[in-house]
Tab-separated table of C-alpha atoms and ligand atoms in Angstrom:
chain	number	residue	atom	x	y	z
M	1	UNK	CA	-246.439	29.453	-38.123
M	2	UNK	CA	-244.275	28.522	-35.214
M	3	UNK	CA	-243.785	31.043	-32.330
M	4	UNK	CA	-239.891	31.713	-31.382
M	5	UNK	CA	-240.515	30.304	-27.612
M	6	UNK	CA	-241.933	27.369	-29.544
M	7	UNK	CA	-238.433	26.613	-31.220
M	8	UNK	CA	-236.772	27.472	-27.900
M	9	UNK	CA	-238.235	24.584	-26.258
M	10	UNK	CA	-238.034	22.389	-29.577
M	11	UNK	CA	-233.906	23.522	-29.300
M	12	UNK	CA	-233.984	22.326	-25.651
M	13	UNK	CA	-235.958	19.271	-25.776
M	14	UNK	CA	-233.246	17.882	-28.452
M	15	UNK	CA	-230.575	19.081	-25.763
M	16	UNK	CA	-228.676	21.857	-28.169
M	17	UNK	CA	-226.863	23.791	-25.427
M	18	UNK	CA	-228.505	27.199	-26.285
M	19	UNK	CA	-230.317	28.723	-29.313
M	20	UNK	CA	-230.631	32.553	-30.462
M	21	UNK	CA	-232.212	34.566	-32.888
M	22	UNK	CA	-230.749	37.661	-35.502
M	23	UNK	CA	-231.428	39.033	-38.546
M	24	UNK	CA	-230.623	38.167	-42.093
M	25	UNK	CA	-229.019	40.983	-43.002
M	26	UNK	CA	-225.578	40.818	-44.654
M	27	UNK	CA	-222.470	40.340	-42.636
M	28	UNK	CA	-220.781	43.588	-44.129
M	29	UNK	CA	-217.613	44.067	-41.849
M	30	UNK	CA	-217.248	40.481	-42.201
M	31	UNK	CA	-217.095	41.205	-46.141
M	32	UNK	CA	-215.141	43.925	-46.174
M	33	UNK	CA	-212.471	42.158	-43.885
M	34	UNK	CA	-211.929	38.926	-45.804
M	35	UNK	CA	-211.819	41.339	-49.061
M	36	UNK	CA	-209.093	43.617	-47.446
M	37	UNK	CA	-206.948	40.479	-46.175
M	38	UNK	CA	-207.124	38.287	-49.151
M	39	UNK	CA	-203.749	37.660	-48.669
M	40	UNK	CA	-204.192	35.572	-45.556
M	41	UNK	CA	-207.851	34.512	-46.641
M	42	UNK	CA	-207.530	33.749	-50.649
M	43	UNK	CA	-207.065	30.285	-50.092
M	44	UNK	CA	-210.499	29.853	-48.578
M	45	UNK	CA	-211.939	30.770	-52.275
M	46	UNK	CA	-209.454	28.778	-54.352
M	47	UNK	CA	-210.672	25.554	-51.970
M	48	UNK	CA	-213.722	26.293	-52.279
M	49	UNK	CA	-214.987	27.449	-48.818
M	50	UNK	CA	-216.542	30.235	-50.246
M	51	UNK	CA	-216.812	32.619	-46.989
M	52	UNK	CA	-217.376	36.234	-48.987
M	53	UNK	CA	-220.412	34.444	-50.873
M	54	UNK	CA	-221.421	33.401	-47.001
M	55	UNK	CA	-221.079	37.109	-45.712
M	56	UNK	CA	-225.074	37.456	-47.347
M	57	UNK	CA	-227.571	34.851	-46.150
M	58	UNK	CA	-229.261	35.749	-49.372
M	59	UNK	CA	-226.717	33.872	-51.205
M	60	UNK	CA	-227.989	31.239	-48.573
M	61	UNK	CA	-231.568	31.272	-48.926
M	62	UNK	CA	-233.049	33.896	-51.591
M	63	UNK	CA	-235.695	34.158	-48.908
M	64	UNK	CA	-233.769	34.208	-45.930
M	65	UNK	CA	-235.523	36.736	-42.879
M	66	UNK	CA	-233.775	35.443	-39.890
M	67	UNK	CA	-230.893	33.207	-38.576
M	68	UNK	CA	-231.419	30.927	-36.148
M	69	UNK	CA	-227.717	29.756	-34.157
M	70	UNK	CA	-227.946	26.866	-31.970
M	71	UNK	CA	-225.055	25.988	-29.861
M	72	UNK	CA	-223.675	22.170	-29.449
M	73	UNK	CA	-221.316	21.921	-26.331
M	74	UNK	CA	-219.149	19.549	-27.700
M	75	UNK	CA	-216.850	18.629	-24.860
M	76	UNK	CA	-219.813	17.627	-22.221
M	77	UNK	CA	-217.695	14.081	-22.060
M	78	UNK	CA	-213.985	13.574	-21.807
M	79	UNK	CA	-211.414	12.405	-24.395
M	80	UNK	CA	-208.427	10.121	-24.027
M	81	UNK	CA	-205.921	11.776	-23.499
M	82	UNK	CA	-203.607	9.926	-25.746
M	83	UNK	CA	-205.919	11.637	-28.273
M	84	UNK	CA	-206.294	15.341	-26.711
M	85	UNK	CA	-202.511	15.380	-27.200
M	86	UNK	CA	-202.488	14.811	-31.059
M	87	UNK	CA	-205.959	16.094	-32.141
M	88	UNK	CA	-207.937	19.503	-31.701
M	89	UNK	CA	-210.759	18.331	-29.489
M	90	UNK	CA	-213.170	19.683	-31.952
M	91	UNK	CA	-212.758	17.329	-34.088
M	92	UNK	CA	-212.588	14.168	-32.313
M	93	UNK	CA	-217.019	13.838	-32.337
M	94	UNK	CA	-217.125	15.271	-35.740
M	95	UNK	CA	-220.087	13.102	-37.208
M	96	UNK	CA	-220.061	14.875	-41.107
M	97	UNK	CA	-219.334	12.162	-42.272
M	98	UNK	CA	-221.317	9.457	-40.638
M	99	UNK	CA	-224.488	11.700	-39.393
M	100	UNK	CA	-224.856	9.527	-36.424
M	101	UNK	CA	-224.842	12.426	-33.793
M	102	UNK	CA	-225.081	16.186	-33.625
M	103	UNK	CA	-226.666	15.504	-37.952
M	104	UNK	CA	-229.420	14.000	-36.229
M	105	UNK	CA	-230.229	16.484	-34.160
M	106	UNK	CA	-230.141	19.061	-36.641
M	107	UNK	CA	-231.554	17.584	-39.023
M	108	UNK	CA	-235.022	16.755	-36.540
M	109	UNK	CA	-234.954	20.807	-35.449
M	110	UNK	CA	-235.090	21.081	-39.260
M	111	UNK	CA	-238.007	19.157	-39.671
M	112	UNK	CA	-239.633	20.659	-36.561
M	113	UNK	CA	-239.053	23.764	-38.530
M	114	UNK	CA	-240.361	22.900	-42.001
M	115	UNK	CA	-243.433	20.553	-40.136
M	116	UNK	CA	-243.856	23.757	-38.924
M	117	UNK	CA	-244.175	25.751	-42.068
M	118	UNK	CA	-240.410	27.394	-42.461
M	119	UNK	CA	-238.104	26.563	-44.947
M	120	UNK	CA	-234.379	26.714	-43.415
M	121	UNK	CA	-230.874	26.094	-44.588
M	122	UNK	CA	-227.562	25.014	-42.691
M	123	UNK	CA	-224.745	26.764	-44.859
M	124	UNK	CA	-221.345	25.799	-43.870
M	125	UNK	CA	-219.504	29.226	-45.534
M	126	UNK	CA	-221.608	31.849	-43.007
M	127	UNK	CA	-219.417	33.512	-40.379
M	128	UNK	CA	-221.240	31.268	-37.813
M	129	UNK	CA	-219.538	32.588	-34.816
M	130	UNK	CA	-220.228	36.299	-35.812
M	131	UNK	CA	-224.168	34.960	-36.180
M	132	UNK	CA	-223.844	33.556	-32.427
M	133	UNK	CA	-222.317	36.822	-31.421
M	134	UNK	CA	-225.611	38.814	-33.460
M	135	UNK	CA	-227.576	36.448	-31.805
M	136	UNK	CA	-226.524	37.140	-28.315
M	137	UNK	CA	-225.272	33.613	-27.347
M	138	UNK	CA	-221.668	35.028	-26.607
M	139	UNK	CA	-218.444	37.028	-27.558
M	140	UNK	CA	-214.996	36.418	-28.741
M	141	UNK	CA	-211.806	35.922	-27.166
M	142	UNK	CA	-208.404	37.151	-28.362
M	143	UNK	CA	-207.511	33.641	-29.932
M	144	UNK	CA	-210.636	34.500	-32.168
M	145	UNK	CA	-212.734	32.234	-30.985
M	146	UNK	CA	-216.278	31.938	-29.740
M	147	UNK	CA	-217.075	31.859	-25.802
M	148	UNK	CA	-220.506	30.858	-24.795
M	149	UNK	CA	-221.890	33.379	-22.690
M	150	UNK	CA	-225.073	30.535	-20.922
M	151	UNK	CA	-224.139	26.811	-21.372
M	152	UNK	CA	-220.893	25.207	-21.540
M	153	UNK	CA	-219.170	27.052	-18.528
M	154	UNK	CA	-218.348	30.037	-20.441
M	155	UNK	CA	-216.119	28.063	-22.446
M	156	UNK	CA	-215.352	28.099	-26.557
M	157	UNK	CA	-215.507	24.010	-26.669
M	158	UNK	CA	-219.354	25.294	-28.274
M	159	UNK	CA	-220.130	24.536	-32.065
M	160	UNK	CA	-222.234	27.736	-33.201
M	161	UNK	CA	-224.479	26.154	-36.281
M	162	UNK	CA	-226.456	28.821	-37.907
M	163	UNK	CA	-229.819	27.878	-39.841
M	164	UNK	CA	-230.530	30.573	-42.453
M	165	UNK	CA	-234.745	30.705	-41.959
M	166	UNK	CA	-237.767	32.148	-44.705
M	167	UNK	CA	-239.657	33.442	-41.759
M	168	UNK	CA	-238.642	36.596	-39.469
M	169	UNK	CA	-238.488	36.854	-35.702
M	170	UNK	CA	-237.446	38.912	-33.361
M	171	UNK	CA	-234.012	39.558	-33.497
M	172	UNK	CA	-231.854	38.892	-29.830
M	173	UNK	CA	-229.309	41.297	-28.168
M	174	UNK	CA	-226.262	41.575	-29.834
M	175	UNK	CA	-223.370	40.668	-28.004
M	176	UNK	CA	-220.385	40.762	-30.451
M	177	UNK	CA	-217.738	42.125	-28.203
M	178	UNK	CA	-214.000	40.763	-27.061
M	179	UNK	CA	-214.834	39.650	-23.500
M	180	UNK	CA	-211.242	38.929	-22.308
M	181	UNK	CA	-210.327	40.250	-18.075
M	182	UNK	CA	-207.251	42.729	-19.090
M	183	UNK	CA	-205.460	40.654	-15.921
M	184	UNK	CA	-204.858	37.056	-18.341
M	185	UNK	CA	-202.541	39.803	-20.614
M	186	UNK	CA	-203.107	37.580	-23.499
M	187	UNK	CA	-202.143	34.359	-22.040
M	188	UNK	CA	-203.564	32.506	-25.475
M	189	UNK	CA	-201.434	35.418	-27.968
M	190	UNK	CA	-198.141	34.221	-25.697
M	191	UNK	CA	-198.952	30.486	-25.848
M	192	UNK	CA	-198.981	29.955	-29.857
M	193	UNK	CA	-196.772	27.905	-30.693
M	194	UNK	CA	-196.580	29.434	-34.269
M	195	UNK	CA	-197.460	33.056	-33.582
M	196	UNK	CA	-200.529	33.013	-35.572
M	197	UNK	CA	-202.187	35.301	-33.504
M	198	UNK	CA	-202.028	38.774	-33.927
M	199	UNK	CA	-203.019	40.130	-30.513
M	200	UNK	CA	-206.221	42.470	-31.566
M	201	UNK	CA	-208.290	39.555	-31.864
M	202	UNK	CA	-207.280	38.780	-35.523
M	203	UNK	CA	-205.233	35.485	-36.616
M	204	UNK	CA	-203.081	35.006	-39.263
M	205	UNK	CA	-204.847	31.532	-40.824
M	206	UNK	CA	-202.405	30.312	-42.914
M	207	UNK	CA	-199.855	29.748	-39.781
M	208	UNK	CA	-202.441	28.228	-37.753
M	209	UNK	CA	-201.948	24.526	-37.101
M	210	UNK	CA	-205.273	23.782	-37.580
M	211	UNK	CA	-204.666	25.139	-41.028
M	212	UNK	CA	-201.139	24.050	-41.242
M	213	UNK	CA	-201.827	20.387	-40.485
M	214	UNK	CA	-204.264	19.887	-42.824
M	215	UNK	CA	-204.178	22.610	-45.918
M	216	UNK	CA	-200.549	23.168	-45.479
M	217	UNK	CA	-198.633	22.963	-48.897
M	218	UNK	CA	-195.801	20.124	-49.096
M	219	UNK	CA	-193.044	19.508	-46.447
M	220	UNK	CA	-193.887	21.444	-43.625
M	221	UNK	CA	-190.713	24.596	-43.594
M	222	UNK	CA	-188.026	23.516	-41.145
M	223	UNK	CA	-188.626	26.490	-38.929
M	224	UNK	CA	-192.485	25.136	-38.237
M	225	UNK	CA	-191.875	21.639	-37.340
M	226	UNK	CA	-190.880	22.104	-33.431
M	227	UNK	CA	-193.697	24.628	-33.029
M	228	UNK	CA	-196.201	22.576	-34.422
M	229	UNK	CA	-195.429	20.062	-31.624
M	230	UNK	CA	-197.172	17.001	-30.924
M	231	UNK	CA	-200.337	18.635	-33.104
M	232	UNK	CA	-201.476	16.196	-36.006
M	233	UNK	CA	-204.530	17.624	-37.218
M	234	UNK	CA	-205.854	20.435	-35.368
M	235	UNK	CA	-204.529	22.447	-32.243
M	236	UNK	CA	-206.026	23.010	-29.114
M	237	UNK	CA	-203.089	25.258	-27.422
M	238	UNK	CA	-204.857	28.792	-26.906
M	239	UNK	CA	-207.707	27.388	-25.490
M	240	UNK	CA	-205.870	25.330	-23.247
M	241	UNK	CA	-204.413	28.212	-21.445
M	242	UNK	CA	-207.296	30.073	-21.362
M	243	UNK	CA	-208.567	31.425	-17.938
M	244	UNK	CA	-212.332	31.857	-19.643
M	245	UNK	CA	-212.076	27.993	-20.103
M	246	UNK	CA	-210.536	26.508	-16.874
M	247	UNK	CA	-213.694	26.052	-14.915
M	248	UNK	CA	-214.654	23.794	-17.952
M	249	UNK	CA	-211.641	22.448	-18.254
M	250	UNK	CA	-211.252	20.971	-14.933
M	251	UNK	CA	-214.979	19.982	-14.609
M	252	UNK	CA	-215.145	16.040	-14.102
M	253	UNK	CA	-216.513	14.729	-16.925
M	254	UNK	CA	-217.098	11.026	-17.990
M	255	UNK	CA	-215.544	9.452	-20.513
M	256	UNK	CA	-216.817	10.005	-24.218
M	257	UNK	CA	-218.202	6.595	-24.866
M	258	UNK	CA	-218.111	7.448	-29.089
M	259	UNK	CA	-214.759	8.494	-28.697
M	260	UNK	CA	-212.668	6.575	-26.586
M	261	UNK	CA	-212.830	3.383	-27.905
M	262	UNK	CA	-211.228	4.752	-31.168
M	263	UNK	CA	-208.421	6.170	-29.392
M	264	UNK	CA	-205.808	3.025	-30.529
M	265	UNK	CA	-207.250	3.428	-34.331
M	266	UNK	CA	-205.208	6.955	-33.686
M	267	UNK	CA	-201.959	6.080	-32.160
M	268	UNK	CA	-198.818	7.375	-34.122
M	269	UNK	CA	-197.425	4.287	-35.060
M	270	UNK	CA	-200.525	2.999	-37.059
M	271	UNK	CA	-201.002	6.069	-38.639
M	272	UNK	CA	-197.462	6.358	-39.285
M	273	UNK	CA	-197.943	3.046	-41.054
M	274	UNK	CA	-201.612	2.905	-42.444
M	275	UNK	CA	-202.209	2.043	-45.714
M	276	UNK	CA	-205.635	3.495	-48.019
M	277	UNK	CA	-207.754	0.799	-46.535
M	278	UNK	CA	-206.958	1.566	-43.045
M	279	UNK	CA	-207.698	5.527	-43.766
M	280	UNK	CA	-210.597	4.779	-45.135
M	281	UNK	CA	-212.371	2.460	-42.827
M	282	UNK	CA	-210.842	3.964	-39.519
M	283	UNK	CA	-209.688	7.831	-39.866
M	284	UNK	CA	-211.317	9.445	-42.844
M	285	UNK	CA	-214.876	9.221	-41.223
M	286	UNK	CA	-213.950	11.587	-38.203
M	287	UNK	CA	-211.496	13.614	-39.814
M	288	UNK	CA	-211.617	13.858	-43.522
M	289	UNK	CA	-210.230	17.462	-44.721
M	290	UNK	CA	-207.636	15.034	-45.837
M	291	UNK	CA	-208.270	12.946	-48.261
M	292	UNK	CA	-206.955	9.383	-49.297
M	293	UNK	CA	-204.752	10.948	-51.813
M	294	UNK	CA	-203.194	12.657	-48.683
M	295	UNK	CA	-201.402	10.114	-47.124
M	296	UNK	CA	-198.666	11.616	-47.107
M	297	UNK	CA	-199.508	14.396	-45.148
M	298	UNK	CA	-201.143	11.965	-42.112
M	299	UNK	CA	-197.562	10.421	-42.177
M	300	UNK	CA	-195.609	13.897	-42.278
M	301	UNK	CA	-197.656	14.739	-39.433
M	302	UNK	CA	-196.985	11.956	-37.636
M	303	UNK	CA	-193.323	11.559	-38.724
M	304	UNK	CA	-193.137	15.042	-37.430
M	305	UNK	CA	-194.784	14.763	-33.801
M	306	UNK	CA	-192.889	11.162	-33.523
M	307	UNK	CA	-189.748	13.711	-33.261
M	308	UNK	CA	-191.291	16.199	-31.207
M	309	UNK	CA	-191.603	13.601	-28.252
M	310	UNK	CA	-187.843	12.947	-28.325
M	311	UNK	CA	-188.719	9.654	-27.196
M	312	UNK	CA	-186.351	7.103	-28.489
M	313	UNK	CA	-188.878	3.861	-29.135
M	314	UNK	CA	-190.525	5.635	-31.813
M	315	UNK	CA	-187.001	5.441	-33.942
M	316	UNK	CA	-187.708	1.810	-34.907
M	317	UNK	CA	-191.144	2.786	-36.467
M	318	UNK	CA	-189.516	5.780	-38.464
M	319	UNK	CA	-186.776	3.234	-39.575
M	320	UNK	CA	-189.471	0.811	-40.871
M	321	UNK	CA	-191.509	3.664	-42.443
M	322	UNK	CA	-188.422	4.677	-44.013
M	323	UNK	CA	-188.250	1.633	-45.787
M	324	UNK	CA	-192.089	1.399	-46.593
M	325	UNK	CA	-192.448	4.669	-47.661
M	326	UNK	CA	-191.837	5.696	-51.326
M	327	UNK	CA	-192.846	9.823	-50.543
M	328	UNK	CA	-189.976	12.286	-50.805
M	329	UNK	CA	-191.872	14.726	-48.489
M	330	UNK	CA	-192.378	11.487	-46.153
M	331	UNK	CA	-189.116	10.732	-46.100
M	332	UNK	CA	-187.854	13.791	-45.415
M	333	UNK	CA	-189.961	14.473	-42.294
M	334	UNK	CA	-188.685	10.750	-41.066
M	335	UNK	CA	-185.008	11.795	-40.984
M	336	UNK	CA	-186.121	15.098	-39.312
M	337	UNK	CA	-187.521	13.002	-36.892
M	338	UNK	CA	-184.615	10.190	-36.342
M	339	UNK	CA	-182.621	13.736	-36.097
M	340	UNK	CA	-184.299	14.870	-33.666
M	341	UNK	CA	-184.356	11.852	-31.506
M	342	UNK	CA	-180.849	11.265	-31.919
M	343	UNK	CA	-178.866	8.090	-30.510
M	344	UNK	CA	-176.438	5.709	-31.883
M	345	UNK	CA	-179.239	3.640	-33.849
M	346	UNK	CA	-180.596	6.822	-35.720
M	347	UNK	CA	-177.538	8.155	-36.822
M	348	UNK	CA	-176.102	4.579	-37.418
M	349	UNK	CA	-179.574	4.324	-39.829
M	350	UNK	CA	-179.182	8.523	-41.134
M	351	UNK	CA	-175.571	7.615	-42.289
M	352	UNK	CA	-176.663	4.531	-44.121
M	353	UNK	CA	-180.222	6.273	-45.583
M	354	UNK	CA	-177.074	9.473	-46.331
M	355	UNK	CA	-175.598	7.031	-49.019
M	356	UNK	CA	-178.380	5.868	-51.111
M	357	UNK	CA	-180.368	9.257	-51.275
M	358	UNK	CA	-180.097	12.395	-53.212
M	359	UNK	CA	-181.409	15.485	-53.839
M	360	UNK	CA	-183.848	17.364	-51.310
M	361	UNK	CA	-183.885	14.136	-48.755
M	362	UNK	CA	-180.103	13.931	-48.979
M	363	UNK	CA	-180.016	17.593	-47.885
M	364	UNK	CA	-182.353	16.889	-44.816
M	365	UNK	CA	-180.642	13.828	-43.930
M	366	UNK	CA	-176.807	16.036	-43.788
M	367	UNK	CA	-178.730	18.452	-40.998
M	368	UNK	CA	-180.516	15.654	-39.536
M	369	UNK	CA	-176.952	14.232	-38.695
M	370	UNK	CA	-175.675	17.133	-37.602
M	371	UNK	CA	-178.910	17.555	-35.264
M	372	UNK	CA	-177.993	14.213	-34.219
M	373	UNK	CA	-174.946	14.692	-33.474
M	374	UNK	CA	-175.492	17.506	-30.932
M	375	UNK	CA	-176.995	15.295	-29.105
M	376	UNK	CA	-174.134	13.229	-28.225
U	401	SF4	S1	-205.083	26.789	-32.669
U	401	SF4	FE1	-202.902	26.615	-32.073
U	401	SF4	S2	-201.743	27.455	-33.804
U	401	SF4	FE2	-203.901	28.114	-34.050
U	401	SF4	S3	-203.997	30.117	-33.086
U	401	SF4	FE3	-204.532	28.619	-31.482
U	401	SF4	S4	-202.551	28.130	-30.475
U	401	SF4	FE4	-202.097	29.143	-32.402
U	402	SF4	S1	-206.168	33.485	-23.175
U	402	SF4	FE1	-206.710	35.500	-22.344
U	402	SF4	S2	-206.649	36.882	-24.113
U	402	SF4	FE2	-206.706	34.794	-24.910
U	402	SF4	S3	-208.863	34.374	-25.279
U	402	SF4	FE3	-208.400	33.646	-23.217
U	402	SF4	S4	-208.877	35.366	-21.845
U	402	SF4	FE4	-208.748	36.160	-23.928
């Protein structure tokens, strides 16, 4: 059977930023929190996440004796910009679908493992950053996320990936603690745009961006659509002004060679105007919690951020996707946006859309005149 140091160095060679060890024993307060919050958590189950099955790595493994959590520093290499602005950073190397990067690698430690005689499993529904915390690789921060206590500058841009294991070891220190300086006064709980943090180190989910973007139900409410910003499918705002990050932040990094060339694949305008094809080939591979039958949502989003520049070339692109577009919930976002905007061609275009509409999109269209025309 493999020794723990022998892992260690297996972890290392295949450059994971930092590996720990913990026991398999259930994640009870983990349990007993998303059973007491089901409000804010039920629509994990009904999607099919499955987290309170994930609170027992039995459920995992019916052998399960340890957890292994190996961290990935996923921000080692710069992104465009043009795509740090639109995109939580998390997801712009996210290889689940095409297994080209971090899949290899954990796929190889796998079968370092099982060469080795252990069976392991990587579940996606255990509370992976509570099993890095067990394991002693870090602690929390107020915007509940995960800072890395070794690698990655102290940072949270660190994917915790937990392999459920049929062989014990010794377990690591814990370290599952808040480890915000009282002097930032909760810089991140101040900076969310849609006050989905609580302040105690708890989040409401369901008015997270991240959750909003991409899970949110139908046209996004009026009052969420200036908060939500420039964000199209993730959010990236509380760790942005996060003193435990800055040193990271501002480290020169080279450019991410993956990434960056996919950056015009991204713009607004094309995915204001992409059809299934397009999706398919060029955007559901990195980010696919939205699927082709989601269209609609990719161009709310974008509809939505197109507005939130205030910048007055996008208004020819939301007049052509006004025409293109067949989606109420589309459509309604576009006048939003021309609304927002303002200018003699978008109301020119809202009074002439104002006349052959009805219903919910004639409704927007009346305030997104009237927004309009404040802004003479
Ligand atoms: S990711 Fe954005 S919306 Fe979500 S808690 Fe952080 S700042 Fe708020
Ligand atoms: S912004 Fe401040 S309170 Fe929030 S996670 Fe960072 S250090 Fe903690």
């Amino acid at each position: 059977m493999l020794t723990k140091q022998e892992i260690i160095t297996e972890a290392k060679r295949l450059n994971f930023a930092d590996i720990g060890f913990t026991g398999a024993e259930p994640f009870d307060s983990q349990k007993d929190y998303l059973l007491k919050r089901q409000e804010e958590y039920g629509w994990t189950e009904a999607v099919g996440l499955g987290l309170i099955a994930g609170t027992d790595p039995k459920t995992i493994l019916a052998g399960a004796k340890s957890i292994i959590v190996i961290l990935e520093s996923y921000f080692e290499k710069s992104f465009p910009m043009a795509m740090e602005r639109h995109f939580g950073r998390c997801y712009l190397d996210d290889d689940r679908v095409t297994k080209d990067g971090l899949a290899l690698k954990i796929k190889a430690l796998r079968k370092f493992l099982r060469d080795g005689g252990i069976d392991s499993k990587v579940p996606f529904n255990l509370p992976h950053r509570l099993s890095a915390a067990r394991a002693g690789l870090g602690s929390f921060g107020k915007n509940c996320l995960f800072y890395a206590r070794r690698v990655a500058g102290g940072s949270s841009f660190v994917f915790p990936i937990a392999l459920v294991v049929d062989q014990e070891f010794a377990a690591d220190e814990p370290s599952v603690s808040i480890g915000c300086p009282d002097w930032c006064r909760n810089a991140c709980v101040a900076a969310c745009p849609t006050r989905a943090l609580k302040g105690d180190g708890k989040i409401d989910p369901r008015r997270c961006i991240s959750f909003l973007s991409y899970y949110g139900g139908g046209l996004t409410p009026m009052e969420l659509r200036e908060p939500m910003g420039l964000y199209i499918y993730g959010c990236d705002r509380c760790q942005n002004v996060c003193p435990r990050n800055v040193n990271w932040l501002t480290k020169e990094k080279p450019l991410n060679p993956r990434v960056s060339p996919k950056a015009a694949d991204f713009d607004l305008t094309r995915l204001l105007h992409m059809d299934k094809t397009y999706f398919l080939q060029k955007i559901w591979p990195h980010m696919f919690y939205m699927s082709a039958d989601d269209l609609w949502r990719w161009k709310m989003n974008a509809a939505r951020a197109m507005g939130n520049t205030r910048n007055p070339d996008y208004v020819t692109d939301l007049l052509r996707a006004f025409e293109e577009n067949s989606d109420e919930r589309v459509n309604c976002m576009i006048t939003w946006a021309l609304g927002h905007i303002g200018g003699r061609e978008a109301m020119t275009a809202l009074k002439k859309f104002y006349e052959i509409s009805e219903g919910m999109l004639k409704d927007e269209i009346k305030q997104a005149m009237e927004s309009a025309a404040a802004k003479f």
